[in-house]
PDB file of N, CA, C and O in Angstrom:
ATOM      1  N   UNK W   1       6.379  18.032 -18.674  1.00 81.00           N
ATOM      2  CA  UNK W   1       7.525  18.867 -18.424  1.00 81.00           C
ATOM      3  C   UNK W   1       8.601  18.028 -17.737  1.00 81.00           C
ATOM      4  O   UNK W   1       8.307  17.256 -16.833  1.00 81.00           O
ATOM      5  N   UNK W   2       9.800  18.186 -18.186  1.00 84.00           N
ATOM      6  CA  UNK W   2      10.924  17.462 -17.598  1.00 84.00           C
ATOM      7  C   UNK W   2      11.481  18.237 -16.398  1.00 84.00           C
ATOM      8  O   UNK W   2      11.264  19.454 -16.291  1.00 84.00           O
ATOM      9  N   UNK W   3      12.226  17.549 -15.541  1.00 84.00           N
ATOM     10  CA  UNK W   3      12.825  18.236 -14.387  1.00 84.00           C
ATOM     11  C   UNK W   3      13.710  19.426 -14.772  1.00 84.00           C
ATOM     12  O   UNK W   3      13.814  20.394 -14.026  1.00 84.00           O
ATOM     13  N   UNK W   4      14.320  19.383 -15.965  1.00 93.00           N
ATOM     14  CA  UNK W   4      15.182  20.488 -16.388  1.00 93.00           C
ATOM     15  C   UNK W   4      14.410  21.670 -16.969  1.00 93.00           C
ATOM     16  O   UNK W   4      14.984  22.655 -17.400  1.00 93.00           O
ATOM     17  N   UNK W   5      13.076  21.562 -17.003  1.00 90.00           N
ATOM     18  CA  UNK W   5      12.229  22.645 -17.496  1.00 90.00           C
ATOM     19  C   UNK W   5      11.852  22.532 -18.953  1.00 90.00           C
ATOM     20  O   UNK W   5      11.015  23.288 -19.439  1.00 90.00           O
ATOM     21  N   UNK W   6      12.443  21.594 -19.686  1.00 94.00           N
ATOM     22  CA  UNK W   6      12.056  21.421 -21.087  1.00 94.00           C
ATOM     23  C   UNK W   6      10.660  20.810 -21.152  1.00 94.00           C
ATOM     24  O   UNK W   6      10.229  20.094 -20.260  1.00 94.00           O
ATOM     25  N   UNK W   7       9.957  21.127 -22.221  1.00 92.00           N
ATOM     26  CA  UNK W   7       8.580  20.661 -22.417  1.00 92.00           C
ATOM     27  C   UNK W   7       8.586  19.566 -23.472  1.00 92.00           C
ATOM     28  O   UNK W   7       9.217  19.709 -24.520  1.00 92.00           O
ATOM     29  N   UNK W   8       7.880  18.491 -23.223  1.00 90.00           N
ATOM     30  CA  UNK W   8       7.745  17.405 -24.192  1.00 90.00           C
ATOM     31  C   UNK W   8       6.299  17.369 -24.667  1.00 90.00           C
ATOM     32  O   UNK W   8       5.377  17.312 -23.854  1.00 90.00           O
ATOM     33  N   UNK W   9       6.097  17.438 -25.970  1.00 89.00           N
ATOM     34  CA  UNK W   9       4.766  17.335 -26.556  1.00 89.00           C
ATOM     35  C   UNK W   9       4.632  15.942 -27.168  1.00 89.00           C
ATOM     36  O   UNK W   9       5.483  15.518 -27.961  1.00 89.00           O
ATOM     37  N   UNK W  10       3.589  15.237 -26.797  1.00 85.00           N
ATOM     38  CA  UNK W  10       3.321  13.897 -27.320  1.00 85.00           C
ATOM     39  C   UNK W  10       2.122  14.004 -28.261  1.00 85.00           C
ATOM     40  O   UNK W  10       1.120  14.626 -27.927  1.00 85.00           O
ATOM     41  N   UNK W  11       2.249  13.411 -29.432  1.00 83.00           N
ATOM     42  CA  UNK W  11       1.153  13.453 -30.395  1.00 83.00           C
ATOM     43  C   UNK W  11       1.210  12.234 -31.285  1.00 83.00           C
ATOM     44  O   UNK W  11       2.105  11.408 -31.164  1.00 83.00           O
ATOM     45  N   UNK W  12       0.250  12.130 -32.195  1.00 80.00           N
ATOM     46  CA  UNK W  12       0.210  10.935 -33.043  1.00 80.00           C
ATOM     47  C   UNK W  12       0.554  11.249 -34.488  1.00 80.00           C
ATOM     48  O   UNK W  12       0.469  12.379 -34.936  1.00 80.00           O
ATOM     49  N   UNK W  13       0.924  10.211 -35.179  1.00 75.00           N
ATOM     50  CA  UNK W  13       1.319  10.276 -36.578  1.00 75.00           C
ATOM     51  C   UNK W  13       0.061  10.088 -37.432  1.00 75.00           C
ATOM     52  O   UNK W  13      -0.204   9.004 -37.918  1.00 75.00           O
ATOM     53  N   UNK W  14      -0.709  11.159 -37.605  1.00 72.00           N
ATOM     54  CA  UNK W  14      -1.984  11.050 -38.320  1.00 72.00           C
ATOM     55  C   UNK W  14      -1.809  10.662 -39.782  1.00 72.00           C
ATOM     56  O   UNK W  14      -2.607   9.928 -40.319  1.00 72.00           O
ATOM     57  N   UNK W  15      -0.775  11.150 -40.431  1.00 69.00           N
ATOM     58  CA  UNK W  15      -0.600  10.888 -41.849  1.00 69.00           C
ATOM     59  C   UNK W  15       0.230   9.652 -42.152  1.00 69.00           C
ATOM     60  O   UNK W  15       0.236   9.166 -43.262  1.00 69.00           O
ATOM     61  N   UNK W  16       0.916   9.151 -41.169  1.00 66.00           N
ATOM     62  CA  UNK W  16       1.791   8.002 -41.391  1.00 66.00           C
ATOM     63  C   UNK W  16       1.145   6.715 -40.939  1.00 66.00           C
ATOM     64  O   UNK W  16       0.011   6.685 -40.496  1.00 66.00           O
ATOM     65  N   UNK W  17       1.863   5.657 -41.040  1.00 69.00           N
ATOM     66  CA  UNK W  17       1.334   4.365 -40.663  1.00 69.00           C
ATOM     67  C   UNK W  17       2.101   3.723 -39.521  1.00 69.00           C
ATOM     68  O   UNK W  17       2.102   2.507 -39.401  1.00 69.00           O
ATOM     69  N   UNK W  18       2.755   4.533 -38.681  1.00 71.00           N
ATOM     70  CA  UNK W  18       3.612   3.960 -37.661  1.00 71.00           C
ATOM     71  C   UNK W  18       2.843   3.364 -36.491  1.00 71.00           C
ATOM     72  O   UNK W  18       3.297   2.424 -35.875  1.00 71.00           O
ATOM     73  N   UNK W  19       1.689   3.948 -36.155  1.00 79.00           N
ATOM     74  CA  UNK W  19       0.930   3.571 -34.958  1.00 79.00           C
ATOM     75  C   UNK W  19       1.813   3.590 -33.713  1.00 79.00           C
ATOM     76  O   UNK W  19       1.728   2.744 -32.846  1.00 79.00           O
ATOM     77  N   UNK W  20       2.684   4.578 -33.660  1.00 83.00           N
ATOM     78  CA  UNK W  20       3.528   4.872 -32.499  1.00 83.00           C
ATOM     79  C   UNK W  20       3.335   6.337 -32.158  1.00 83.00           C
ATOM     80  O   UNK W  20       3.108   7.167 -33.036  1.00 83.00           O
ATOM     81  N   UNK W  21       3.426   6.669 -30.872  1.00 85.00           N
ATOM     82  CA  UNK W  21       3.365   8.075 -30.463  1.00 85.00           C
ATOM     83  C   UNK W  21       4.613   8.793 -30.966  1.00 85.00           C
ATOM     84  O   UNK W  21       5.689   8.202 -31.061  1.00 85.00           O
ATOM     85  N   UNK W  22       4.460  10.059 -31.299  1.00 88.00           N
ATOM     86  CA  UNK W  22       5.572  10.915 -31.674  1.00 88.00           C
ATOM     87  C   UNK W  22       5.822  11.886 -30.531  1.00 88.00           C
ATOM     88  O   UNK W  22       4.934  12.127 -29.716  1.00 88.00           O
ATOM     89  N   UNK W  23       7.006  12.467 -30.475  1.00 92.00           N
ATOM     90  CA  UNK W  23       7.325  13.437 -29.436  1.00 92.00           C
ATOM     91  C   UNK W  23       8.241  14.513 -29.997  1.00 92.00           C
ATOM     92  O   UNK W  23       9.047  14.254 -30.890  1.00 92.00           O
ATOM     93  N   UNK W  24       8.082  15.724 -29.458  1.00 96.00           N
ATOM     94  CA  UNK W  24       8.965  16.844 -29.771  1.00 96.00           C
ATOM     95  C   UNK W  24       9.284  17.540 -28.455  1.00 96.00           C
ATOM     96  O   UNK W  24       8.522  17.453 -27.490  1.00 96.00           O
ATOM     97  N   UNK W  25      10.423  18.242 -28.408  1.00 97.00           N
ATOM     98  CA  UNK W  25      10.891  18.886 -27.177  1.00 97.00           C
ATOM     99  C   UNK W  25      11.123  20.375 -27.434  1.00 97.00           C
ATOM    100  O   UNK W  25      11.629  20.755 -28.489  1.00 97.00           O
ATOM    101  N   UNK W  26      10.745  21.197 -26.451  1.00 98.00           N
ATOM    102  CA  UNK W  26      11.035  22.625 -26.486  1.00 98.00           C
ATOM    103  C   UNK W  26      11.839  22.987 -25.245  1.00 98.00           C
ATOM    104  O   UNK W  26      11.489  22.570 -24.140  1.00 98.00           O
ATOM    105  N   UNK W  27      12.892  23.749 -25.435  1.00 97.00           N
ATOM    106  CA  UNK W  27      13.710  24.207 -24.308  1.00 97.00           C
ATOM    107  C   UNK W  27      13.568  25.707 -24.088  1.00 97.00           C
ATOM    108  O   UNK W  27      14.272  26.288 -23.277  1.00 97.00           O
ATOM    109  N   UNK W  28      12.608  26.336 -24.827  1.00 97.00           N
ATOM    110  CA  UNK W  28      12.408  27.782 -24.692  1.00 97.00           C
ATOM    111  C   UNK W  28      10.926  28.128 -24.485  1.00 97.00           C
ATOM    112  O   UNK W  28      10.392  29.030 -25.107  1.00 97.00           O
ATOM    113  N   UNK W  29      10.293  27.376 -23.598  1.00 94.00           N
ATOM    114  CA  UNK W  29       8.878  27.601 -23.233  1.00 94.00           C
ATOM    115  C   UNK W  29       7.923  27.530 -24.415  1.00 94.00           C
ATOM    116  O   UNK W  29       6.925  28.234 -24.468  1.00 94.00           O
ATOM    117  N   UNK W  30       8.223  26.706 -25.396  1.00 95.00           N
ATOM    118  CA  UNK W  30       7.324  26.475 -26.514  1.00 95.00           C
ATOM    119  C   UNK W  30       7.494  27.415 -27.695  1.00 95.00           C
ATOM    120  O   UNK W  30       6.733  27.340 -28.655  1.00 95.00           O
ATOM    121  N   UNK W  31       8.490  28.280 -27.668  1.00 97.00           N
ATOM    122  CA  UNK W  31       8.721  29.183 -28.807  1.00 97.00           C
ATOM    123  C   UNK W  31       9.194  28.402 -30.029  1.00 97.00           C
ATOM    124  O   UNK W  31       8.787  28.698 -31.160  1.00 97.00           O
ATOM    125  N   UNK W  32      10.046  27.404 -29.820  1.00 97.00           N
ATOM    126  CA  UNK W  32      10.511  26.537 -30.902  1.00 97.00           C
ATOM    127  C   UNK W  32      10.468  25.094 -30.420  1.00 97.00           C
ATOM    128  O   UNK W  32      10.489  24.833 -29.214  1.00 97.00           O
ATOM    129  N   UNK W  33      10.414  24.178 -31.378  1.00 97.00           N
ATOM    130  CA  UNK W  33      10.314  22.750 -31.062  1.00 97.00           C
ATOM    131  C   UNK W  33      11.334  21.965 -31.875  1.00 97.00           C
ATOM    132  O   UNK W  33      11.647  22.333 -33.006  1.00 97.00           O
ATOM    133  N   UNK W  34      11.774  20.859 -31.300  1.00 97.00           N
ATOM    134  CA  UNK W  34      12.650  19.951 -32.032  1.00 97.00           C
ATOM    135  C   UNK W  34      11.855  19.264 -33.129  1.00 97.00           C
ATOM    136  O   UNK W  34      10.619  19.295 -33.138  1.00 97.00           O
ATOM    137  N   UNK W  35      12.555  18.641 -34.025  1.00 96.00           N
ATOM    138  CA  UNK W  35      11.906  17.797 -35.021  1.00 96.00           C
ATOM    139  C   UNK W  35      11.251  16.631 -34.275  1.00 96.00           C
ATOM    140  O   UNK W  35      11.813  16.115 -33.307  1.00 96.00           O
ATOM    141  N   UNK W  36      10.073  16.221 -34.699  1.00 92.00           N
ATOM    142  CA  UNK W  36       9.397  15.111 -34.014  1.00 92.00           C
ATOM    143  C   UNK W  36      10.127  13.803 -34.267  1.00 92.00           C
ATOM    144  O   UNK W  36      10.711  13.598 -35.335  1.00 92.00           O
ATOM    145  N   UNK W  37      10.087  12.945 -33.262  1.00 93.00           N
ATOM    146  CA  UNK W  37      10.700  11.620 -33.369  1.00 93.00           C
ATOM    147  C   UNK W  37       9.673  10.566 -32.959  1.00 93.00           C
ATOM    148  O   UNK W  37       8.804  10.809 -32.135  1.00 93.00           O
ATOM    149  N   UNK W  38       9.788   9.415 -33.562  1.00 90.00           N
ATOM    150  CA  UNK W  38       8.928   8.292 -33.207  1.00 90.00           C
ATOM    151  C   UNK W  38       9.397   7.717 -31.875  1.00 90.00           C
ATOM    152  O   UNK W  38      10.583   7.497 -31.670  1.00 90.00           O
ATOM    153  N   UNK W  39       8.453   7.491 -30.961  1.00 89.00           N
ATOM    154  CA  UNK W  39       8.788   6.879 -29.679  1.00 89.00           C
ATOM    155  C   UNK W  39       8.531   5.378 -29.757  1.00 89.00           C
ATOM    156  O   UNK W  39       8.073   4.863 -30.775  1.00 89.00           O
ATOM    157  N   UNK W  40       8.779   4.686 -28.657  1.00 88.00           N
ATOM    158  CA  UNK W  40       8.473   3.252 -28.606  1.00 88.00           C
ATOM    159  C   UNK W  40       7.116   3.000 -27.961  1.00 88.00           C
ATOM    160  O   UNK W  40       6.788   1.867 -27.646  1.00 88.00           O
ATOM    161  N   UNK W  41       6.306   4.050 -27.793  1.00 83.00           N
ATOM    162  CA  UNK W  41       4.987   3.922 -27.174  1.00 83.00           C
ATOM    163  C   UNK W  41       3.957   3.613 -28.256  1.00 83.00           C
ATOM    164  O   UNK W  41       3.779   4.402 -29.191  1.00 83.00           O
ATOM    165  N   UNK W  42       3.261   2.469 -28.167  1.00 83.00           N
ATOM    166  CA  UNK W  42       2.259   2.128 -29.173  1.00 83.00           C
ATOM    167  C   UNK W  42       1.066   3.084 -29.106  1.00 83.00           C
ATOM    168  O   UNK W  42       0.799   3.691 -28.082  1.00 83.00           O
ATOM    169  N   UNK W  43       0.368   3.229 -30.218  1.00 81.00           N
ATOM    170  CA  UNK W  43      -0.771   4.133 -30.314  1.00 81.00           C
ATOM    171  C   UNK W  43      -1.964   3.391 -30.889  1.00 81.00           C
ATOM    172  O   UNK W  43      -1.853   2.278 -31.399  1.00 81.00           O
ATOM    173  N   UNK W  44      -3.090   3.981 -30.794  1.00 75.00           N
ATOM    174  CA  UNK W  44      -4.297   3.592 -31.509  1.00 75.00           C
ATOM    175  C   UNK W  44      -4.964   4.906 -31.873  1.00 75.00           C
ATOM    176  O   UNK W  44      -4.374   5.968 -31.698  1.00 75.00           O
ATOM    177  N   UNK W  45      -6.140   4.887 -32.328  1.00 72.00           N
ATOM    178  CA  UNK W  45      -6.818   6.139 -32.663  1.00 72.00           C
ATOM    179  C   UNK W  45      -7.808   6.538 -31.568  1.00 72.00           C
ATOM    180  O   UNK W  45      -8.754   7.260 -31.796  1.00 72.00           O
ATOM    181  N   UNK W  46      -7.552   6.093 -30.345  1.00 76.00           N
ATOM    182  CA  UNK W  46      -8.396   6.470 -29.209  1.00 76.00           C
ATOM    183  C   UNK W  46      -7.955   7.826 -28.675  1.00 76.00           C
ATOM    184  O   UNK W  46      -6.918   8.357 -29.046  1.00 76.00           O
ATOM    185  N   UNK W  47      -8.737   8.379 -27.776  1.00 79.00           N
ATOM    186  CA  UNK W  47      -8.358   9.647 -27.149  1.00 79.00           C
ATOM    187  C   UNK W  47      -7.102   9.438 -26.320  1.00 79.00           C
ATOM    188  O   UNK W  47      -6.788   8.334 -25.911  1.00 79.00           O
ATOM    189  N   UNK W  48      -6.394  10.539 -26.072  1.00 79.00           N
ATOM    190  CA  UNK W  48      -5.178  10.470 -25.280  1.00 79.00           C
ATOM    191  C   UNK W  48      -5.077  11.699 -24.391  1.00 79.00           C
ATOM    192  O   UNK W  48      -5.659  12.736 -24.694  1.00 79.00           O
ATOM    193  N   UNK W  49      -4.366  11.571 -23.316  1.00 83.00           N
ATOM    194  CA  UNK W  49      -4.130  12.689 -22.410  1.00 83.00           C
ATOM    195  C   UNK W  49      -2.764  12.504 -21.775  1.00 83.00           C
ATOM    196  O   UNK W  49      -2.336  11.379 -21.516  1.00 83.00           O
ATOM    197  N   UNK W  50      -2.064  13.625 -21.540  1.00 82.00           N
ATOM    198  CA  UNK W  50      -0.746  13.566 -20.910  1.00 82.00           C
ATOM    199  C   UNK W  50      -0.580  14.778 -20.009  1.00 82.00           C
ATOM    200  O   UNK W  50      -1.218  15.808 -20.204  1.00 82.00           O
ATOM    201  N   UNK W  51       0.270  14.652 -19.016  1.00 84.00           N
ATOM    202  CA  UNK W  51       0.529  15.772 -18.123  1.00 84.00           C
ATOM    203  C   UNK W  51       1.496  15.397 -17.027  1.00 84.00           C
ATOM    204  O   UNK W  51       2.186  14.382 -17.116  1.00 84.00           O
ATOM    205  N   UNK W  52       1.539  16.224 -16.017  1.00 85.00           N
ATOM    206  CA  UNK W  52       2.399  15.988 -14.860  1.00 85.00           C
ATOM    207  C   UNK W  52       1.570  16.010 -13.588  1.00 85.00           C
ATOM    208  O   UNK W  52       0.693  16.858 -13.434  1.00 85.00           O
ATOM    209  N   UNK W  53       1.873  15.103 -12.675  1.00 91.00           N
ATOM    210  CA  UNK W  53       1.260  15.087 -11.352  1.00 91.00           C
ATOM    211  C   UNK W  53       1.963  16.108 -10.469  1.00 91.00           C
ATOM    212  O   UNK W  53       3.058  16.585 -10.809  1.00 91.00           O
ATOM    213  N   UNK W  54       1.367  16.472  -9.341  1.00 92.00           N
ATOM    214  CA  UNK W  54       1.990  17.473  -8.465  1.00 92.00           C
ATOM    215  C   UNK W  54       3.432  17.151  -8.065  1.00 92.00           C
ATOM    216  O   UNK W  54       4.233  18.061  -7.872  1.00 92.00           O
ATOM    217  N   UNK W  55       3.774  15.867  -7.979  1.00 90.00           N
ATOM    218  CA  UNK W  55       5.149  15.521  -7.602  1.00 90.00           C
ATOM    219  C   UNK W  55       6.115  15.530  -8.785  1.00 90.00           C
ATOM    220  O   UNK W  55       7.290  15.221  -8.647  1.00 90.00           O
ATOM    221  N   UNK W  56       5.621  15.901  -9.973  1.00 81.00           N
ATOM    222  CA  UNK W  56       6.465  15.981 -11.157  1.00 81.00           C
ATOM    223  C   UNK W  56       6.441  14.739 -12.027  1.00 81.00           C
ATOM    224  O   UNK W  56       6.970  14.748 -13.134  1.00 81.00           O
ATOM    225  N   UNK W  57       5.831  13.661 -11.563  1.00 86.00           N
ATOM    226  CA  UNK W  57       5.727  12.441 -12.357  1.00 86.00           C
ATOM    227  C   UNK W  57       4.893  12.700 -13.608  1.00 86.00           C
ATOM    228  O   UNK W  57       3.803  13.265 -13.527  1.00 86.00           O
ATOM    229  N   UNK W  58       5.406  12.305 -14.761  1.00 84.00           N
ATOM    230  CA  UNK W  58       4.674  12.467 -16.016  1.00 84.00           C
ATOM    231  C   UNK W  58       3.746  11.280 -16.212  1.00 84.00           C
ATOM    232  O   UNK W  58       4.053  10.156 -15.812  1.00 84.00           O
ATOM    233  N   UNK W  59       2.581  11.539 -16.838  1.00 87.00           N
ATOM    234  CA  UNK W  59       1.660  10.445 -17.150  1.00 87.00           C
ATOM    235  C   UNK W  59       1.171  10.565 -18.577  1.00 87.00           C
ATOM    236  O   UNK W  59       1.150  11.643 -19.164  1.00 87.00           O
ATOM    237  N   UNK W  60       0.797   9.432 -19.145  1.00 84.00           N
ATOM    238  CA  UNK W  60       0.213   9.345 -20.472  1.00 84.00           C
ATOM    239  C   UNK W  60      -0.904   8.328 -20.381  1.00 84.00           C
ATOM    240  O   UNK W  60      -0.663   7.180 -19.987  1.00 84.00           O
ATOM    241  N   UNK W  61      -2.104   8.741 -20.717  1.00 86.00           N
ATOM    242  CA  UNK W  61      -3.262   7.856 -20.669  1.00 86.00           C
ATOM    243  C   UNK W  61      -3.778   7.681 -22.085  1.00 86.00           C
ATOM    244  O   UNK W  61      -4.031   8.667 -22.784  1.00 86.00           O
ATOM    245  N   UNK W  62      -3.920   6.439 -22.507  1.00 80.00           N
ATOM    246  CA  UNK W  62      -4.461   6.142 -23.842  1.00 80.00           C
ATOM    247  C   UNK W  62      -4.851   4.680 -23.887  1.00 80.00           C
ATOM    248  O   UNK W  62      -4.819   3.987 -22.874  1.00 80.00           O
ATOM    249  N   UNK W  63      -5.196   4.218 -25.059  1.00 78.00           N
ATOM    250  CA  UNK W  63      -5.554   2.825 -25.283  1.00 78.00           C
ATOM    251  C   UNK W  63      -4.556   2.265 -26.287  1.00 78.00           C
ATOM    252  O   UNK W  63      -4.853   2.145 -27.467  1.00 78.00           O
ATOM    253  N   UNK W  64      -3.337   1.940 -25.841  1.00 72.00           N
ATOM    254  CA  UNK W  64      -2.257   1.606 -26.764  1.00 72.00           C
ATOM    255  C   UNK W  64      -2.366   0.220 -27.383  1.00 72.00           C
ATOM    256  O   UNK W  64      -1.635  -0.693 -27.054  1.00 72.00           O
ATOM    257  N   UNK W  65      -3.276   0.062 -28.323  1.00 69.00           N
ATOM    258  CA  UNK W  65      -3.474  -1.240 -28.945  1.00 69.00           C
ATOM    259  C   UNK W  65      -2.500  -1.506 -30.077  1.00 69.00           C
ATOM    260  O   UNK W  65      -2.279  -2.642 -30.443  1.00 69.00           O
ATOM    261  N   UNK W  66      -1.971  -0.415 -30.678  1.00 59.00           N
ATOM    262  CA  UNK W  66      -1.085  -0.599 -31.821  1.00 59.00           C
ATOM    263  C   UNK W  66      -1.825  -0.903 -33.103  1.00 59.00           C
ATOM    264  O   UNK W  66      -1.220  -1.270 -34.100  1.00 59.00           O
ATOM    265  N   UNK W  67      -3.167  -0.735 -33.097  1.00 64.00           N
ATOM    266  CA  UNK W  67      -3.950  -0.917 -34.311  1.00 64.00           C
ATOM    267  C   UNK W  67      -4.799   0.316 -34.569  1.00 64.00           C
ATOM    268  O   UNK W  67      -5.091   1.077 -33.647  1.00 64.00           O
ATOM    269  N   UNK W  68      -5.192   0.519 -35.807  1.00 61.00           N
ATOM    270  CA  UNK W  68      -5.987   1.689 -36.167  1.00 61.00           C
ATOM    271  C   UNK W  68      -7.472   1.384 -36.191  1.00 61.00           C
ATOM    272  O   UNK W  68      -8.277   2.240 -36.486  1.00 61.00           O
ATOM    273  N   UNK W  69      -7.852   0.161 -35.916  1.00 57.00           N
ATOM    274  CA  UNK W  69      -9.265  -0.174 -35.960  1.00 57.00           C
ATOM    275  C   UNK W  69      -9.972   0.397 -34.755  1.00 57.00           C
ATOM    276  O   UNK W  69      -9.426   0.512 -33.681  1.00 57.00           O
ATOM    277  N   UNK W  70     -11.178   0.782 -34.954  1.00 50.00           N
ATOM    278  CA  UNK W  70     -11.947   1.373 -33.861  1.00 50.00           C
ATOM    279  C   UNK W  70     -13.427   1.142 -34.072  1.00 50.00           C
ATOM    280  O   UNK W  70     -13.861   0.543 -35.053  1.00 50.00           O
ATOM    281  N   UNK W  71     -14.208   1.630 -33.176  1.00 43.00           N
ATOM    282  CA  UNK W  71     -15.667   1.479 -33.245  1.00 43.00           C
ATOM    283  C   UNK W  71     -16.220   2.673 -34.014  1.00 43.00           C
ATOM    284  O   UNK W  71     -15.897   3.812 -33.709  1.00 43.00           O
ATOM    285  N   UNK W  72     -17.055   2.411 -34.978  1.00 44.00           N
ATOM    286  CA  UNK W  72     -17.703   3.477 -35.718  1.00 44.00           C
ATOM    287  C   UNK W  72     -19.174   3.508 -35.335  1.00 44.00           C
ATOM    288  O   UNK W  72     -19.816   2.473 -35.221  1.00 44.00           O
ATOM    289  N   UNK W  73     -19.686   4.690 -35.148  1.00 40.00           N
ATOM    290  CA  UNK W  73     -21.105   4.809 -34.818  1.00 40.00           C
ATOM    291  C   UNK W  73     -21.843   5.411 -36.001  1.00 40.00           C
ATOM    292  O   UNK W  73     -21.270   6.137 -36.808  1.00 40.00           O
ATOM    293  N   UNK W  74     -23.105   5.102 -36.092  1.00 45.00           N
ATOM    294  CA  UNK W  74     -23.935   5.667 -37.156  1.00 45.00           C
ATOM    295  C   UNK W  74     -24.749   6.803 -36.584  1.00 45.00           C
ATOM    296  O   UNK W  74     -25.241   6.727 -35.482  1.00 45.00           O
ATOM    297  N   UNK W  75     -24.908   7.840 -37.373  1.00 41.00           N
ATOM    298  CA  UNK W  75     -25.693   9.000 -36.933  1.00 41.00           C
ATOM    299  C   UNK W  75     -27.064   8.962 -37.567  1.00 41.00           C
ATOM    300  O   UNK W  75     -27.284   8.484 -38.607  1.00 41.00           O
TER     301      UNK W  75
END
């Protein structure tokens, strides 16, 4: 959440090949969203988490390698 109250949603480009995080903004509590835009934040296919700390600082936790390779396990 931004200081002005707008909400930013961060997600990945699953169908594309950008390997960059995407973002969209809502200014009406999530009723509508802007068109997604590519950010300059690198991505990988690892888990990700984002949010705000009590002081309002935004955080994004991920493994930004910029590659789609990952570890595969056998079942």
